[in-house]
Amino acid sequence: MATLRALPSVHQLLEAPQASAMVASHGRPLVRFAVQRVIEEERRTGAIAEPEARWSAIERVIQELRRPRLRPVVNATGVILHTNLGRAPLAAAAAEAAAAIAGRYSTLEFDPQTGRRGRRHDLAADLLRHLSGAEGAAVVNNCAAAVLLMLTALAKGKEVIVARGELVEIGGGFRMPDVMRLSGARMVEVGTTNRTRAEDYAAAITPRTAAILKVHASNFQVIGFTQSVELKELAAIARQHQLLLLHDLGSGALVETAAYGLAEEPRIQDSLASGADLVACSADKLLGGPQAGLLLGRAALVDRVMKHPLARAVRVDKMTLAALIATLDLYLTQSPAGVPVWEMLGASAESIAARAQGWQRRLMEQGALAEVVAAESTVGGGSLPGERLATTALAITPRRGGGGAAELLRRLRQHEPPVIGRIVEERVLLDPRTVLPGEDDVIVEAVIAALV
Ligand SMILES: *Cc1c(COP(=O)(O)O)cnc(C)c1O
């Protein structure tokens, strides 16, 4: 075996004729990076490669590095707001709007009428006000930022009353008590895990109290012996004591979920109509837009919050704003047809079954067997926990001796673009509900490739 001394230097390798061809097509920095990585690996393991094998390894590393890390996948899991897969897919119009703004200069903070400076968060404000009935509206980076900003700007150094049953963790380390601490507001917990009464809130009010915070139970359910205080009642208490009522609504829906056969998810309009002074919600959950956080409510409060220095740290990007405005425009003009999340929620049982059967037929034509089975889709993304939507899925039984359903699932993931399914009773289920129009061919190709 060759010794480490036989290992060429990065410099020597970059001067070799094999390298110049690579540099010509991939650029010197990338080739240097790949060469360094391969040499380091050889040094670390002590396994010195033959030159030919080494050049192949370098080529492989280059290919790996050039493959986009952030790339499309086909979501066949049936989880509509799949956080790991990017939550809400944008409407075509929203994606086009973002792309149109991305590579150009824009009116982001500029009013062409007057030639003066504008405010970026005003761009979507009219639409948001109109759709929600809010007096004031602003956009920030996400709902977590909106909550942090609202608490910091309105309650820092003061007390905020919150029910123990609402001290939730949203995921990714976003825990209400931590956010509260970060904002500098002092959290005053009332009630118990399962029950909180109006008197609990009233009894906790002191001269230092700034606000009552209500946090929507987005991603969990408490069942059994439970009690919580309705927003309307909290609004009355807040008014009586001249406190602010802040609402972390989470999944800001503009549309009635009940009309889709789902449990009721409070809409932004409902929260405002019930008397919340300021509402924070996500734009990429049930709104079906880009990642953003919305702040809606009394104009003076929105203004005060957006003037806080922290607002700059959580400001929204131009591509996001373009996509958000285009999404809101769909609510105005075709409420909410064309918003993928709502198309998925509203997809008819027949259309879903027809797609699953279509996949089955095309697979059969190519000699692959699959079944069409009844299954359940979920909303996901911290919205409507426990809600299940009846669906029809394609069920693929793994080949005998082929590593089982987990291996089949893995092979589907290896496809380009990756197809993401789930395992139910040792079979791989692919749910048409979350597979976008135009992705049917990919499903069929990926299954054929995975079964060989
Ligand atoms: C989802 C959620 C958040 C966080 O929203 P992001 O947009 O992901 O930052 C905060 N609060 C509640 C109640 C939520 O449901």
Short mmCIF file of C-alpha atoms and ligand atoms in Angstrom, two decimals:
data_model
loop_
_atom_site.label_atom_id
_atom_site.label_comp_id
_atom_site.label_asym_id
_atom_site.label_seq_id
_atom_site.Cartn_x
_atom_site.Cartn_y
_atom_site.Cartn_z
CA MET A 1 0.00 0.00 0.00
CA ALA A 2 1.21 3.46 -0.86
CA THR A 3 2.25 5.68 1.99
CA LEU A 4 1.00 9.17 2.76
CA ARG A 5 4.16 10.49 1.16
CA ALA A 6 2.78 9.30 -2.17
CA LEU A 7 -0.13 11.70 -1.76
CA PRO A 8 0.17 14.53 -4.30
CA SER A 9 -0.37 18.11 -3.17
CA VAL A 10 -3.51 20.03 -4.07
CA HIS A 11 -1.33 22.33 -6.11
CA GLN A 12 0.18 19.43 -8.11
CA LEU A 13 -3.26 18.04 -8.84
CA LEU A 14 -4.60 21.40 -9.97
CA GLU A 15 -1.70 21.68 -12.44
CA ALA A 16 -2.44 18.26 -13.95
CA PRO A 17 -4.02 18.09 -17.43
CA GLN A 18 -7.10 16.28 -16.00
CA ALA A 19 -7.73 19.31 -13.81
CA SER A 20 -7.69 21.85 -16.64
CA ALA A 21 -10.64 20.15 -18.36
CA MET A 22 -12.56 20.22 -15.07
CA VAL A 23 -11.63 23.84 -14.40
CA ALA A 24 -12.87 24.76 -17.88
CA SER A 25 -16.33 23.40 -17.19
CA HIS A 26 -16.74 23.92 -13.46
CA GLY A 27 -14.43 26.79 -12.52
CA ARG A 28 -11.23 26.75 -10.49
CA PRO A 29 -12.68 27.37 -6.97
CA LEU A 30 -15.02 24.40 -7.20
CA VAL A 31 -12.36 22.06 -8.60
CA ARG A 32 -9.92 23.13 -5.88
CA PHE A 33 -12.59 22.47 -3.27
CA ALA A 34 -13.27 18.98 -4.65
CA VAL A 35 -9.54 18.16 -4.90
CA GLN A 36 -8.99 19.29 -1.31
CA ARG A 37 -11.86 17.22 -0.10
CA VAL A 38 -10.66 14.03 -1.85
CA ILE A 39 -7.05 14.50 -0.70
CA GLU A 40 -8.17 15.14 2.87
CA GLU A 41 -10.24 11.99 2.78
CA GLU A 42 -7.28 9.94 1.54
CA ARG A 43 -5.05 11.42 4.23
CA ARG A 44 -7.63 10.78 6.93
CA THR A 45 -8.24 7.15 5.98
CA GLY A 46 -4.69 6.43 4.85
CA ALA A 47 -6.12 4.75 1.75
CA ILE A 48 -4.07 6.31 -1.04
CA ALA A 49 -5.95 6.01 -4.33
CA GLU A 50 -4.54 5.29 -7.79
CA PRO A 51 -4.56 8.45 -9.94
CA GLU A 52 -7.43 7.26 -12.12
CA ALA A 53 -9.64 6.37 -9.16
CA ARG A 54 -8.74 9.69 -7.54
CA TRP A 55 -9.81 11.68 -10.61
CA SER A 56 -13.09 9.76 -10.67
CA ALA A 57 -13.59 10.58 -7.00
CA ILE A 58 -12.90 14.25 -7.70
CA GLU A 59 -15.39 14.21 -10.56
CA ARG A 60 -18.01 12.62 -8.28
CA VAL A 61 -17.47 15.26 -5.60
CA ILE A 62 -17.81 18.00 -8.22
CA GLN A 63 -21.11 16.53 -9.43
CA GLU A 64 -22.33 16.26 -5.85
CA LEU A 65 -21.39 19.87 -5.09
CA ARG A 66 -23.08 21.15 -8.23
CA ARG A 67 -26.37 19.45 -7.54
CA PRO A 68 -28.77 21.99 -6.11
CA ARG A 69 -29.30 21.41 -2.39
CA LEU A 70 -32.67 23.07 -2.41
CA ARG A 71 -34.61 21.30 -5.11
CA PRO A 72 -38.20 20.32 -5.80
CA VAL A 73 -39.69 17.13 -4.43
CA VAL A 74 -43.04 15.51 -5.07
CA ASN A 75 -45.08 15.45 -1.87
CA ALA A 76 -47.15 12.28 -1.94
CA THR A 77 -47.44 12.10 1.85
CA GLY A 78 -50.94 13.58 1.97
CA VAL A 79 -49.74 16.14 4.53
CA ILE A 80 -50.78 19.41 2.94
CA LEU A 81 -48.71 21.87 5.01
CA HIS A 82 -45.60 19.72 5.30
CA THR A 83 -43.12 21.89 7.20
CA ASN A 84 -40.07 19.87 6.13
CA LEU A 85 -41.13 20.08 2.51
CA GLY A 86 -41.64 23.83 2.55
CA ARG A 87 -45.18 24.22 3.93
CA ALA A 88 -47.53 25.88 1.44
CA PRO A 89 -46.63 25.53 -2.25
CA LEU A 90 -47.27 28.88 -3.91
CA ALA A 91 -49.94 29.53 -6.48
CA ALA A 92 -48.49 29.80 -9.99
CA ALA A 93 -49.31 33.51 -10.04
CA ALA A 94 -47.48 34.01 -6.74
CA ALA A 95 -44.39 32.11 -7.89
CA GLU A 96 -44.36 34.14 -11.12
CA ALA A 97 -44.72 37.39 -9.21
CA ALA A 98 -41.74 36.52 -6.98
CA ALA A 99 -39.64 35.55 -10.01
CA ALA A 100 -40.58 38.76 -11.84
CA ILE A 101 -39.36 40.90 -8.96
CA ALA A 102 -36.32 38.85 -7.98
CA GLY A 103 -33.96 39.88 -10.77
CA ARG A 104 -35.07 43.50 -11.19
CA TYR A 105 -35.21 46.77 -9.31
CA SER A 106 -38.65 47.44 -7.92
CA THR A 107 -40.94 49.81 -6.04
CA LEU A 108 -40.05 48.02 -2.79
CA GLU A 109 -39.57 51.24 -0.83
CA PHE A 110 -40.23 53.80 -3.51
CA ASP A 111 -43.36 55.54 -4.70
CA PRO A 112 -43.02 56.35 -8.42
CA GLN A 113 -45.93 58.83 -8.17
CA THR A 114 -44.15 61.12 -5.77
CA GLY A 115 -40.57 59.96 -6.19
CA ARG A 116 -40.43 59.61 -2.42
CA ARG A 117 -39.46 56.81 -0.18
CA GLY A 118 -42.20 54.32 0.70
CA ARG A 119 -42.49 51.59 3.32
CA ARG A 120 -42.23 48.01 2.17
CA HIS A 121 -44.66 46.70 4.70
CA ASP A 122 -47.31 49.07 3.37
CA LEU A 123 -47.34 47.33 -0.01
CA ALA A 124 -49.59 44.50 1.11
CA ALA A 125 -51.40 46.51 3.77
CA ASP A 126 -54.40 47.61 1.68
CA LEU A 127 -55.13 44.08 0.52
CA LEU A 128 -54.73 42.67 4.02
CA ARG A 129 -56.97 45.35 5.51
CA HIS A 130 -59.60 44.78 2.90
CA LEU A 131 -59.61 40.99 3.23
CA SER A 132 -59.52 40.86 7.02
CA GLY A 133 -61.33 44.02 8.06
CA ALA A 134 -58.29 45.12 10.07
CA GLU A 135 -57.65 48.82 10.49
CA GLY A 136 -53.91 48.35 10.14
CA ALA A 137 -51.70 45.61 8.72
CA ALA A 138 -48.02 44.86 8.29
CA VAL A 139 -45.83 42.01 7.10
CA VAL A 140 -42.69 40.60 8.74
CA ASN A 141 -40.52 37.53 8.26
CA ASN A 142 -42.77 34.91 9.87
CA CYS A 143 -45.33 34.49 12.62
CA ALA A 144 -42.66 33.77 15.25
CA ALA A 145 -41.12 37.15 14.42
CA ALA A 146 -44.53 38.83 14.49
CA VAL A 147 -45.21 37.49 18.00
CA LEU A 148 -41.76 38.42 19.29
CA LEU A 149 -42.00 41.89 17.77
CA MET A 150 -45.51 42.52 19.07
CA LEU A 151 -44.55 41.50 22.62
CA THR A 152 -41.29 43.43 22.55
CA ALA A 153 -42.80 46.63 21.19
CA LEU A 154 -45.93 46.60 23.32
CA ALA A 155 -45.12 44.83 26.56
CA LYS A 156 -41.39 44.94 27.29
CA GLY A 157 -40.81 45.45 31.01
CA LYS A 158 -44.50 44.92 31.72
CA GLU A 159 -46.67 41.94 32.56
CA VAL A 160 -48.52 39.82 30.04
CA ILE A 161 -51.17 37.38 31.20
CA VAL A 162 -51.39 34.04 29.43
CA ALA A 163 -53.25 30.82 30.22
CA ARG A 164 -51.10 27.87 31.33
CA GLY A 165 -52.84 25.69 28.76
CA GLU A 166 -51.59 28.01 26.01
CA LEU A 167 -47.88 27.96 26.85
CA VAL A 168 -47.26 25.94 23.74
CA GLU A 169 -44.28 24.82 21.75
CA ILE A 170 -44.82 25.35 18.05
CA GLY A 171 -41.80 23.31 17.04
CA GLY A 172 -38.25 24.13 16.14
CA GLY A 173 -37.72 25.43 19.67
CA PHE A 174 -40.39 28.13 19.46
CA ARG A 175 -41.80 27.94 22.98
CA MET A 176 -44.09 30.61 24.26
CA PRO A 177 -42.36 31.08 27.65
CA ASP A 178 -39.01 31.49 25.89
CA VAL A 179 -40.39 33.99 23.40
CA MET A 180 -41.93 35.92 26.24
CA ARG A 181 -38.60 36.05 28.11
CA LEU A 182 -36.81 37.10 24.94
CA SER A 183 -39.24 39.97 24.43
CA GLY A 184 -38.58 41.32 27.91
CA ALA A 185 -42.23 40.97 28.88
CA ARG A 186 -42.95 39.30 32.20
CA MET A 187 -45.17 36.30 31.76
CA VAL A 188 -47.96 35.88 34.27
CA GLU A 189 -49.45 32.40 34.01
CA VAL A 190 -53.03 31.79 34.97
CA GLY A 191 -55.29 28.76 35.23
CA THR A 192 -54.22 25.15 34.96
CA THR A 193 -53.11 22.99 32.06
CA ASN A 194 -56.65 21.96 31.23
CA ARG A 195 -58.84 24.72 32.64
CA THR A 196 -58.72 28.48 32.73
CA ARG A 197 -61.62 30.76 33.70
CA ALA A 198 -62.31 34.44 33.12
CA GLU A 199 -61.82 35.09 36.87
CA ASP A 200 -58.29 33.73 36.61
CA TYR A 201 -57.40 36.48 34.14
CA ALA A 202 -59.18 39.20 36.08
CA ALA A 203 -57.47 38.22 39.34
CA ALA A 204 -54.01 38.42 37.77
CA ILE A 205 -54.31 42.01 36.58
CA THR A 206 -51.99 44.48 38.33
CA PRO A 207 -50.95 48.08 37.56
CA ARG A 208 -47.99 46.56 35.68
CA THR A 209 -50.12 44.50 33.31
CA ALA A 210 -49.84 45.58 29.68
CA ALA A 211 -51.70 42.87 27.85
CA ILE A 212 -53.55 39.60 27.77
CA LEU A 213 -52.11 37.17 25.25
CA LYS A 214 -54.18 34.40 23.71
CA VAL A 215 -52.27 31.69 21.89
CA HIS A 216 -54.14 29.48 19.47
CA ALA A 217 -53.79 25.74 20.12
CA SER A 218 -52.52 25.15 16.60
CA ASN A 219 -50.84 21.82 16.83
CA PHE A 220 -52.45 19.92 19.70
CA GLN A 221 -55.80 19.17 21.25
CA VAL A 222 -56.82 18.97 24.87
CA ILE A 223 -59.80 16.74 25.37
CA GLY A 224 -61.79 15.78 28.42
CA PHE A 225 -62.28 18.09 31.41
CA THR A 226 -61.29 21.35 29.76
CA GLN A 227 -62.24 25.00 29.84
CA SER A 228 -60.80 28.09 28.22
CA VAL A 229 -61.94 31.65 27.85
CA GLU A 230 -63.32 32.82 24.52
CA LEU A 231 -61.67 35.74 22.81
CA LYS A 232 -64.85 37.84 23.16
CA GLU A 233 -64.83 37.46 26.91
CA LEU A 234 -61.12 38.23 27.08
CA ALA A 235 -61.76 41.35 25.01
CA ALA A 236 -64.32 42.52 27.55
CA ILE A 237 -61.86 42.00 30.41
CA ALA A 238 -59.08 43.74 28.50
CA ARG A 239 -61.30 46.73 27.69
CA GLN A 240 -62.54 47.04 31.23
CA HIS A 241 -58.96 47.26 32.52
CA GLN A 242 -57.54 49.16 29.55
CA LEU A 243 -55.25 46.35 28.56
CA LEU A 244 -54.27 45.17 25.11
CA LEU A 245 -55.60 41.87 23.83
CA LEU A 246 -52.95 40.20 21.68
CA HIS A 247 -53.73 37.07 19.71
CA ASP A 248 -51.17 34.63 18.36
CA LEU A 249 -53.47 33.02 15.86
CA GLY A 250 -50.85 30.86 14.16
CA SER A 251 -52.51 29.62 11.04
CA GLY A 252 -54.23 32.72 9.70
CA ALA A 253 -57.10 31.43 7.62
CA LEU A 254 -59.18 33.87 5.61
CA VAL A 255 -61.63 31.18 4.53
CA GLU A 256 -64.07 29.11 6.62
CA THR A 257 -62.55 25.67 7.09
CA ALA A 258 -66.00 24.34 8.03
CA ALA A 259 -67.12 24.87 4.43
CA TYR A 260 -64.52 22.25 3.51
CA GLY A 261 -65.86 19.69 5.92
CA LEU A 262 -63.11 20.44 8.42
CA ALA A 263 -63.20 21.47 12.05
CA GLU A 264 -63.48 25.18 12.55
CA GLU A 265 -60.19 27.06 12.50
CA PRO A 266 -60.63 30.66 13.65
CA ARG A 267 -60.21 33.09 10.76
CA ILE A 268 -58.28 36.33 10.99
CA GLN A 269 -61.59 38.21 10.55
CA ASP A 270 -63.13 36.28 13.46
CA SER A 271 -60.28 37.13 15.78
CA LEU A 272 -60.50 40.83 14.93
CA ALA A 273 -64.29 40.86 15.15
CA SER A 274 -64.09 39.22 18.58
CA GLY A 275 -62.06 42.16 19.80
CA ALA A 276 -58.38 41.28 19.48
CA ASP A 277 -56.35 44.48 19.30
CA LEU A 278 -53.50 42.88 17.40
CA VAL A 279 -53.36 39.50 15.69
CA ALA A 280 -50.21 37.68 14.59
CA CYS A 281 -50.36 34.84 12.08
CA SER A 282 -48.40 32.97 9.42
CA ALA A 283 -48.79 33.58 5.70
CA ASP A 284 -47.64 30.10 4.69
CA LYS A 285 -50.08 27.96 6.63
CA LEU A 286 -53.76 28.09 5.75
CA LEU A 287 -53.32 31.38 3.93
CA GLY A 288 -51.32 29.39 1.40
CA GLY A 289 -48.77 32.09 0.63
CA PRO A 290 -45.02 32.53 1.10
CA GLN A 291 -43.28 32.34 4.48
CA ALA A 292 -44.20 35.56 6.22
CA GLY A 293 -45.78 36.81 9.41
CA LEU A 294 -48.79 39.08 9.39
CA LEU A 295 -49.68 41.65 12.01
CA LEU A 296 -53.25 42.86 11.80
CA GLY A 297 -55.31 45.07 14.05
CA ARG A 298 -55.54 48.60 15.33
CA ALA A 299 -53.63 50.95 13.06
CA ALA A 300 -51.92 52.83 15.89
CA LEU A 301 -50.62 49.56 17.35
CA VAL A 302 -49.38 48.25 14.00
CA ASP A 303 -47.60 51.55 13.53
CA ARG A 304 -46.01 51.46 16.97
CA VAL A 305 -44.85 47.89 16.47
CA MET A 306 -43.38 48.57 13.03
CA LYS A 307 -41.47 51.61 14.34
CA HIS A 308 -39.67 49.46 16.92
CA PRO A 309 -36.00 48.86 16.00
CA LEU A 310 -36.57 45.09 16.10
CA ALA A 311 -38.90 45.45 13.10
CA ARG A 312 -35.86 46.02 10.92
CA ALA A 313 -34.33 42.75 12.09
CA VAL A 314 -37.38 40.77 11.02
CA ARG A 315 -38.28 42.65 7.86
CA VAL A 316 -39.67 40.86 4.89
CA ASP A 317 -37.93 40.36 1.55
CA LYS A 318 -39.14 41.69 -1.81
CA MET A 319 -39.72 38.25 -3.34
CA THR A 320 -41.86 37.30 -0.37
CA LEU A 321 -43.89 40.47 -0.65
CA ALA A 322 -44.43 39.94 -4.35
CA ALA A 323 -45.66 36.39 -3.72
CA LEU A 324 -47.83 37.46 -0.80
CA ILE A 325 -49.50 40.25 -2.76
CA ALA A 326 -50.21 37.87 -5.65
CA THR A 327 -51.67 35.32 -3.23
CA LEU A 328 -53.89 37.92 -1.58
CA ASP A 329 -54.98 39.03 -5.03
CA LEU A 330 -56.29 35.49 -5.63
CA TYR A 331 -58.43 35.78 -2.50
CA LEU A 332 -59.84 39.06 -3.80
CA THR A 333 -60.55 37.85 -7.30
CA GLN A 334 -61.39 34.15 -6.98
CA SER A 335 -61.56 33.47 -3.27
CA PRO A 336 -59.64 31.17 -2.90
CA ALA A 337 -59.52 29.11 -6.11
CA GLY A 338 -56.00 28.88 -7.45
CA VAL A 339 -54.42 28.80 -3.98
CA PRO A 340 -52.91 25.29 -3.95
CA VAL A 341 -53.52 24.67 -0.24
CA TRP A 342 -57.26 25.29 -0.67
CA GLU A 343 -57.41 23.31 -3.91
CA MET A 344 -55.92 20.38 -1.98
CA LEU A 345 -58.28 20.84 0.96
CA GLY A 346 -61.22 21.07 -1.40
CA ALA A 347 -60.26 18.33 -3.88
CA SER A 348 -63.26 16.09 -4.48
CA ALA A 349 -63.16 12.44 -3.49
CA GLU A 350 -63.86 11.50 -7.13
CA SER A 351 -61.00 13.53 -8.57
CA ILE A 352 -58.53 12.09 -6.06
CA ALA A 353 -59.72 8.53 -6.68
CA ALA A 354 -59.52 9.08 -10.43
CA ARG A 355 -55.89 10.15 -10.14
CA ALA A 356 -54.96 7.15 -7.99
CA GLN A 357 -56.69 4.87 -10.47
CA GLY A 358 -54.93 6.60 -13.34
CA TRP A 359 -51.55 5.93 -11.71
CA GLN A 360 -52.55 2.32 -11.09
CA ARG A 361 -53.59 1.82 -14.72
CA ARG A 362 -50.40 3.32 -16.11
CA LEU A 363 -48.29 1.21 -13.76
CA MET A 364 -50.18 -1.91 -14.76
CA GLU A 365 -49.51 -1.17 -18.43
CA GLN A 366 -45.83 -1.31 -17.52
CA GLY A 367 -46.22 -4.53 -15.58
CA ALA A 368 -46.22 -3.08 -12.06
CA LEU A 369 -48.97 -3.96 -9.63
CA ALA A 370 -50.39 -1.47 -7.18
CA GLU A 371 -53.62 -1.18 -5.29
CA VAL A 372 -55.97 1.71 -4.80
CA VAL A 373 -56.94 2.04 -1.14
CA ALA A 374 -58.92 4.30 1.16
CA ALA A 375 -56.60 6.42 3.36
CA GLU A 376 -56.42 9.72 5.21
CA SER A 377 -54.71 13.00 4.40
CA THR A 378 -53.85 15.55 7.08
CA VAL A 379 -53.55 19.32 7.10
CA GLY A 380 -50.20 19.40 8.94
CA GLY A 381 -48.03 22.45 9.55
CA GLY A 382 -49.51 23.17 12.94
CA SER A 383 -53.04 23.57 11.65
CA LEU A 384 -56.16 21.63 12.53
CA PRO A 385 -54.56 18.90 14.63
CA GLY A 386 -56.48 15.66 14.62
CA GLU A 387 -58.36 16.54 11.44
CA ARG A 388 -58.33 13.81 8.83
CA LEU A 389 -59.51 14.09 5.27
CA ALA A 390 -60.72 10.93 3.58
CA THR A 391 -58.58 10.24 0.53
CA THR A 392 -57.78 7.52 -1.97
CA ALA A 393 -54.15 6.51 -2.22
CA LEU A 394 -52.02 4.24 -4.30
CA ALA A 395 -50.61 1.38 -2.19
CA ILE A 396 -47.47 -0.30 -3.41
CA THR A 397 -46.40 -3.61 -1.93
CA PRO A 398 -42.63 -4.03 -1.91
CA ARG A 399 -41.14 -6.88 -3.93
CA ARG A 400 -40.50 -9.94 -1.84
CA GLY A 401 -36.92 -10.08 -0.55
CA GLY A 402 -36.34 -6.50 -1.67
CA GLY A 403 -35.79 -4.80 1.67
CA GLY A 404 -39.41 -4.13 2.50
CA ALA A 405 -41.43 -0.92 2.51
CA ALA A 406 -38.63 1.16 4.05
CA GLU A 407 -36.34 0.27 1.13
CA LEU A 408 -39.08 1.06 -1.39
CA LEU A 409 -39.67 4.40 0.31
CA ARG A 410 -35.92 5.09 0.15
CA ARG A 411 -35.78 4.25 -3.56
CA LEU A 412 -38.63 6.65 -4.28
CA ARG A 413 -36.65 9.30 -2.40
CA GLN A 414 -33.62 8.58 -4.59
CA HIS A 415 -35.62 9.43 -7.71
CA GLU A 416 -35.03 12.79 -9.36
CA PRO A 417 -37.14 14.62 -8.33
CA PRO A 418 -37.53 12.67 -5.08
CA VAL A 419 -41.01 11.26 -4.43
CA ILE A 420 -41.94 11.35 -0.73
CA GLY A 421 -44.50 8.81 0.44
CA ARG A 422 -45.32 7.13 3.71
CA ILE A 423 -45.57 3.59 5.05
CA VAL A 424 -48.83 2.11 6.25
CA GLU A 425 -48.90 -1.55 7.21
CA GLU A 426 -45.75 -2.48 5.31
CA ARG A 427 -46.90 -0.83 2.11
CA VAL A 428 -45.89 2.49 0.60
CA LEU A 429 -48.83 4.86 0.22
CA LEU A 430 -48.83 7.69 -2.30
CA ASP A 431 -51.61 10.21 -1.76
CA PRO A 432 -52.72 12.16 -4.86
CA ARG A 433 -54.16 14.98 -2.74
CA THR A 434 -50.77 16.67 -2.26
CA VAL A 435 -49.29 15.72 -5.63
CA LEU A 436 -49.47 18.85 -7.76
CA PRO A 437 -51.11 18.84 -11.17
CA GLY A 438 -48.44 17.95 -13.69
CA GLU A 439 -46.55 15.64 -11.33
CA ASP A 440 -48.41 12.45 -12.31
CA ASP A 441 -45.74 11.35 -14.79
CA VAL A 442 -43.06 11.62 -12.12
CA ILE A 443 -45.06 9.37 -9.79
CA VAL A 444 -45.37 6.65 -12.41
CA GLU A 445 -41.71 6.87 -13.46
CA ALA A 446 -40.48 6.85 -9.88
CA VAL A 447 -42.54 3.81 -8.90
CA ILE A 448 -41.40 1.86 -11.97
CA ALA A 449 -37.77 2.74 -11.23
CA ALA A 450 -38.14 1.87 -7.56
CA LEU A 451 -39.68 -1.54 -8.24
CA VAL A 452 -37.06 -2.89 -10.68
C1 LIG B 1 -47.18 28.20 13.47
C2 LIG B 1 -47.35 29.05 14.64
C3 LIG B 1 -46.37 29.99 14.99
C4 LIG B 1 -45.11 30.15 14.22
O1 LIG B 1 -45.36 30.55 12.91
P1 LIG B 1 -44.16 30.66 11.85
O2 LIG B 1 -44.80 31.36 10.69
O3 LIG B 1 -43.74 29.28 11.57
O4 LIG B 1 -43.09 31.46 12.47
C5 LIG B 1 -46.59 30.76 16.11
N1 LIG B 1 -47.71 30.63 16.84
C6 LIG B 1 -48.68 29.74 16.54
C7 LIG B 1 -49.88 29.64 17.41
C8 LIG B 1 -48.53 28.92 15.42
O5 LIG B 1 -49.47 28.05 15.10
#
